[in-house]
Short mmCIF file of C-alpha atoms and ligand atoms in Angstrom, two decimals:
data_model
loop_
_atom_site.label_atom_id
_atom_site.label_comp_id
_atom_site.label_asym_id
_atom_site.label_seq_id
_atom_site.Cartn_x
_atom_site.Cartn_y
_atom_site.Cartn_z
CA MET A 715 103.46 105.46 87.38
CA PRO A 716 103.02 109.21 89.14
CA GLU A 717 105.66 111.53 90.29
CA LEU A 718 105.80 113.83 92.96
CA PRO A 719 105.15 116.43 89.64
CA GLU A 720 101.75 114.61 89.28
CA VAL A 721 100.81 113.97 92.84
CA GLU A 722 101.16 117.31 92.60
CA THR A 723 99.50 118.08 90.60
CA MET A 724 96.15 116.02 92.02
CA VAL A 725 96.22 117.03 95.09
CA ARG A 726 96.27 120.64 93.83
CA GLY A 727 92.87 119.82 91.59
CA ILE A 728 91.49 118.56 94.48
CA ARG A 729 92.65 121.05 97.25
CA PRO A 730 89.96 123.95 96.46
CA ALA A 731 86.90 121.11 96.53
CA LEU A 732 87.68 119.79 99.90
CA GLU A 733 89.32 121.69 102.76
CA GLY A 734 86.32 122.93 104.86
CA GLU A 735 84.90 120.57 103.25
CA ARG A 736 82.92 117.67 105.53
CA ILE A 737 82.51 114.41 103.92
CA VAL A 738 79.53 112.83 104.71
CA ALA A 739 79.13 109.30 103.31
CA ALA A 740 82.13 107.09 101.87
CA THR A 741 82.16 103.67 100.08
CA LEU A 742 84.66 101.97 99.47
CA SER A 743 84.88 99.19 97.15
CA HIS A 744 87.57 96.80 97.29
CA ILE A 745 89.67 95.61 100.26
CA ASP A 746 92.97 95.06 98.75
CA ILE A 747 94.16 98.57 98.75
CA LEU A 748 93.94 99.20 102.58
CA ARG A 749 96.85 99.11 104.48
CA GLY A 750 96.46 98.44 108.48
CA VAL A 751 93.18 99.75 107.97
CA THR A 752 90.24 97.58 107.77
CA ARG A 753 87.04 98.79 105.77
CA PRO A 754 84.93 99.17 108.96
CA LYS A 755 87.54 101.51 110.72
CA LEU A 756 88.12 103.81 107.55
CA LEU A 757 84.67 103.60 106.94
CA ALA A 758 83.90 105.36 110.52
CA ALA A 759 86.28 108.22 110.60
CA LEU A 760 85.73 109.20 107.25
CA THR A 761 82.00 109.60 107.81
CA GLY A 762 81.64 112.74 109.51
CA ALA A 763 84.86 114.12 109.55
CA ARG A 764 86.24 117.98 108.13
CA ILE A 765 88.60 118.01 106.26
CA GLU A 766 91.31 120.11 107.51
CA ARG A 767 93.77 120.34 105.17
CA VAL A 768 95.37 118.88 101.46
CA PHE A 769 98.78 118.52 101.01
CA ARG A 770 101.31 116.16 99.03
CA ARG A 771 104.32 114.26 101.35
CA ALA A 772 106.62 112.04 98.63
CA LYS A 773 104.40 109.98 96.10
CA HIS A 774 101.34 110.13 97.82
CA GLY A 775 97.89 112.47 98.46
CA VAL A 776 97.73 113.58 101.98
CA LEU A 777 94.35 114.12 104.11
CA GLN A 778 93.94 116.06 107.19
CA LEU A 779 91.25 115.24 109.30
CA ALA A 780 89.37 116.51 112.36
CA ILE A 781 87.12 113.56 112.94
CA LYS A 782 85.27 113.55 116.66
CA SER A 783 86.17 110.94 118.53
CA PRO A 784 83.36 107.64 119.48
CA THR A 785 83.83 107.54 122.59
CA LYS A 786 85.38 111.26 124.06
CA ARG A 787 84.16 114.50 123.23
CA THR A 788 87.33 115.16 122.05
CA THR A 789 88.76 115.85 118.46
CA GLU A 790 91.51 113.35 116.94
CA THR A 791 93.25 113.67 114.59
CA ARG A 792 93.67 111.50 111.84
CA TYR A 793 96.01 111.17 108.14
CA PHE A 794 94.34 109.76 105.26
CA ILE A 795 97.11 108.65 102.82
CA LEU A 796 96.85 108.10 99.31
CA GLN A 797 98.73 106.94 97.73
CA PRO A 798 98.32 106.73 93.70
CA GLY A 799 100.46 103.63 93.03
CA MET A 800 100.49 102.76 88.61
CA THR A 801 97.05 103.77 87.86
CA GLY A 802 94.75 106.09 90.76
CA ASN A 803 93.54 109.36 90.40
CA LEU A 804 92.38 111.38 92.60
CA LEU A 805 88.86 113.54 91.36
CA ILE A 806 86.87 115.52 92.39
CA TYR A 807 83.59 115.40 90.57
CA ASP A 808 80.41 118.37 90.82
CA ARG A 809 77.48 115.66 89.09
CA PRO A 810 76.51 112.14 89.83
CA LEU A 811 79.44 109.16 88.11
CA SER A 812 78.84 107.90 85.14
CA PRO A 813 78.73 103.61 85.23
CA ALA A 814 82.33 104.13 83.22
CA GLU A 815 83.03 106.92 85.82
CA ALA A 816 82.00 104.68 88.66
CA LYS A 817 83.74 101.75 87.45
CA TYR A 818 87.35 102.21 88.75
CA ALA A 819 86.00 104.36 91.89
CA VAL A 820 87.46 102.28 94.75
CA LEU A 821 86.41 105.35 97.05
CA ARG A 822 84.15 107.80 97.06
CA ALA A 823 83.68 110.37 99.57
CA ARG A 824 80.35 112.36 99.24
CA LEU A 825 80.91 116.46 100.03
CA GLY A 826 77.89 117.98 102.65
CA ARG A 827 78.55 121.00 100.12
CA GLY A 828 77.37 118.15 97.42
CA GLY A 829 79.61 116.48 94.88
CA GLU A 830 82.10 113.83 95.40
CA PHE A 831 85.68 113.31 96.19
CA VAL A 832 87.09 110.29 94.44
CA PHE A 833 89.54 107.71 94.24
CA ARG A 834 89.80 105.63 91.35
CA ASP A 835 92.08 103.60 90.87
CA VAL A 836 92.01 101.22 87.66
CA ARG A 837 94.59 98.00 88.64
CA ARG A 838 94.93 98.89 92.64
CA ILE A 839 98.00 98.95 92.96
CA GLY A 840 97.61 101.76 95.04
CA ALA A 841 97.54 101.75 98.71
CA LEU A 842 95.49 103.96 101.09
CA ARG A 843 96.42 104.61 104.96
CA LEU A 844 94.38 105.81 108.44
CA LEU A 845 97.21 106.72 110.78
CA THR A 846 96.85 108.74 113.66
CA GLN A 847 99.11 111.78 114.94
CA SER A 848 102.21 109.28 115.60
CA GLY A 849 101.71 107.14 113.32
CA TRP A 850 102.34 109.90 110.89
CA GLU A 851 104.77 111.30 112.43
CA GLN A 852 106.44 107.84 112.20
CA TYR A 853 105.92 107.72 108.08
CA ASP A 854 107.03 111.37 107.94
CA ARG A 855 110.27 110.72 109.40
CA ALA A 856 110.56 107.36 107.45
CA LEU A 857 110.75 109.70 104.17
CA GLY A 858 113.28 111.40 102.92
CA PRO A 859 113.55 114.97 102.32
CA GLU A 860 111.37 116.73 99.93
CA PRO A 861 113.23 118.00 97.21
CA LEU A 862 111.30 121.06 96.90
CA ASP A 863 111.62 121.74 100.39
CA PRO A 864 113.10 125.20 100.25
CA GLY A 865 115.01 124.98 103.35
CA LEU A 866 117.11 122.40 101.10
CA THR A 867 120.41 123.17 100.33
CA PRO A 868 123.37 121.82 98.30
CA ALA A 869 124.96 120.41 100.88
CA ARG A 870 121.73 118.91 102.84
CA PHE A 871 121.14 117.37 99.14
CA ALA A 872 124.12 115.89 98.57
CA ASP A 873 124.58 114.59 102.10
CA ALA A 874 121.29 112.79 102.32
CA LEU A 875 122.71 110.33 98.68
CA ARG A 876 126.27 110.17 99.03
CA HIS A 877 126.37 108.21 101.22
CA SER A 878 125.77 105.08 99.38
CA ARG A 879 127.69 102.81 96.82
CA ALA A 880 124.28 102.19 95.25
CA ALA A 881 124.44 102.86 90.76
CA ILE A 882 123.19 107.33 91.60
CA LYS A 883 120.30 106.45 89.61
CA LYS A 884 118.92 104.12 92.41
CA VAL A 885 120.18 106.49 95.58
CA LEU A 886 117.95 109.17 93.71
CA MET A 887 114.82 107.05 93.68
CA ASP A 888 115.70 105.60 97.51
CA GLN A 889 112.19 107.50 99.15
CA ARG A 890 114.22 106.79 102.14
CA LYS A 891 117.01 109.53 100.89
CA LEU A 892 115.05 112.21 98.71
CA VAL A 893 111.27 111.94 97.66
CA GLY A 894 109.47 112.41 94.77
CA VAL A 895 111.56 111.19 92.38
CA GLY A 896 111.36 107.67 90.55
CA ASN A 897 112.06 106.75 87.11
CA ILE A 898 111.28 109.30 84.80
CA TYR A 899 112.76 112.35 86.56
CA ALA A 900 116.38 110.78 87.69
CA ASN A 901 116.56 109.37 84.26
CA GLU A 902 116.27 113.53 82.90
CA ALA A 903 118.23 114.63 86.08
CA LEU A 904 120.80 112.78 85.54
CA PHE A 905 120.89 113.22 81.73
CA SER A 906 120.66 116.99 82.34
CA ALA A 907 123.42 116.74 85.38
CA GLY A 908 125.82 114.47 83.34
CA ILE A 909 125.77 111.98 85.19
CA ASP A 910 126.89 109.05 84.27
CA PRO A 911 123.52 107.03 86.33
CA SER A 912 125.74 103.48 86.88
CA LYS A 913 128.81 105.54 88.99
CA PRO A 914 128.51 104.62 92.71
CA ALA A 915 126.87 107.23 94.67
CA SER A 916 129.28 107.98 96.56
CA ARG A 917 131.90 108.07 93.87
CA VAL A 918 129.79 111.83 92.51
CA SER A 919 131.58 114.67 93.01
CA ALA A 920 131.13 117.69 94.59
CA ASP A 921 130.56 119.24 91.38
CA ALA A 922 128.24 116.88 89.86
CA TYR A 923 126.04 117.29 92.96
CA VAL A 924 125.17 120.39 92.68
CA ARG A 925 124.23 120.31 89.51
CA LEU A 926 122.36 117.34 90.26
CA TYR A 927 120.52 119.16 92.81
CA HIS A 928 119.42 122.97 90.32
CA GLU A 929 118.37 120.01 87.80
CA THR A 930 116.06 117.58 89.97
CA ARG A 931 114.61 120.88 91.01
CA ARG A 932 114.81 122.78 87.46
CA ILE A 933 112.87 119.41 86.38
CA LEU A 934 110.16 119.00 88.80
CA GLN A 935 109.42 122.11 88.74
CA ALA A 936 108.74 122.52 85.07
CA ALA A 937 106.94 119.76 85.12
CA ILE A 938 104.40 120.56 87.30
CA ASP A 939 104.32 123.69 85.94
CA ALA A 940 103.59 121.70 82.85
CA GLU A 941 100.18 119.78 84.96
CA GLY A 942 102.46 116.39 85.30
CA THR A 943 104.16 114.65 82.27
CA THR A 944 101.12 112.72 80.54
CA PHE A 945 100.86 109.16 81.58
CA ARG A 946 98.57 106.78 79.96
CA ASP A 947 96.75 106.14 82.93
CA TYR A 948 96.53 109.61 83.54
CA ARG A 949 94.77 112.22 84.84
CA THR A 950 93.97 115.78 86.41
CA SER A 951 91.27 115.99 89.11
CA THR A 952 88.95 116.93 86.32
CA GLY A 953 89.95 113.62 84.62
CA GLU A 954 92.16 115.66 81.79
CA PRO A 955 95.78 113.98 80.77
CA GLY A 956 98.47 116.34 81.92
CA ASN A 957 99.54 118.59 79.42
CA PHE A 958 102.41 117.91 76.80
CA GLN A 959 104.10 121.00 77.38
CA LEU A 960 107.18 119.38 79.31
CA GLU A 961 109.96 117.82 76.47
CA LEU A 962 111.60 114.88 77.90
CA ASN A 963 115.50 114.85 76.65
CA VAL A 964 116.30 110.71 77.33
CA TYR A 965 113.14 108.79 78.94
CA GLU A 966 110.96 106.71 76.73
CA ARG A 967 113.77 107.84 73.85
CA GLU A 968 116.19 104.76 73.62
CA GLY A 969 117.99 104.62 70.33
CA GLU A 970 116.97 108.01 69.20
CA ARG A 971 119.69 110.98 68.91
CA CYS A 972 120.70 112.65 71.80
CA ARG A 973 119.51 116.36 71.75
CA GLN A 974 122.94 117.14 73.21
CA CYS A 975 125.06 115.53 70.67
CA GLY A 976 123.62 113.58 68.64
CA THR A 977 124.74 110.48 69.44
CA ARG A 978 122.55 107.37 69.82
CA LEU A 979 120.87 106.97 73.43
CA ALA A 980 121.44 103.83 74.97
CA GLY A 981 118.97 101.83 77.37
CA THR A 982 120.07 99.46 80.30
CA HIS A 983 118.09 96.79 82.35
CA ASP A 984 121.33 96.57 84.56
CA ILE A 985 121.33 99.39 86.99
CA ASP A 986 117.50 98.46 88.69
CA ALA A 987 114.51 96.25 86.55
CA ARG A 988 113.79 99.48 84.96
CA ILE A 989 114.38 100.82 82.20
CA THR A 990 117.29 103.88 82.15
CA VAL A 991 118.39 106.14 78.83
CA PHE A 992 121.02 108.14 78.75
CA CYS A 993 124.11 109.45 76.70
CA TRP A 994 126.84 107.77 77.24
CA ARG A 995 128.97 110.32 75.74
CA CYS A 996 126.83 112.94 77.99
CA GLN A 997 126.89 111.56 80.78
CA ARG A 998 130.34 110.05 82.14
ZN1 ZN B 1395 124.70 113.12 74.68
#
């Protein structure tokens, strides 16, 4: 599943082609990825909309749109939220799509300058939402802080996580507490910080939280610099697989040797439904 670095990479890829651009026509192949909006409403809002801003919040891409109100002559703001889910990609095409590319193009938006913005989703586990200003504010408030926000201090980071008795790994992945971290980066950050992933968040020491704060930010930033870890279905905005520059220490390395101490890495599904890989010697 794309986590913060992968979505950030996608958003950075599409931003230059979209900001300030107008959508002249839009089509949607399936409605099963719509949440709280109908196809006619979404397409009516997109058609003619000006894309004011393209950004990321949590693991979602957001297009801030200026749309002409059909009744009044005023301009209204809408937030078009694209949640890539497991297999979703945000893509820009400056040429006609091949039949293979068009096959999984769920949303297609033709741009005023030519070219197309495409939300491609092979398995359609992703989601599309259209929110008003107040709807957006509510949505934003329900999410935790951004781990790479320059204003997020170690103290605020620890405060967001430590009030739960659930396993620290689960809490780190809880988007209401802190956004952007999924299974891959939770495994990696806990290993690098030397924290047992099954330890209750309320029992993680203050020192360990400081380490976790720095390691989480360092790893997410390194993954962004590497343009996202490569997933089976992950593509950058130009359809390229991500680089393999970021070396993962534990994720998908169950049974292999710990790079720090040589112990065989353990794997468990007991903490959550996902695989947790850890070194019982380095993570106490
Ligand atoms: Zn180790």
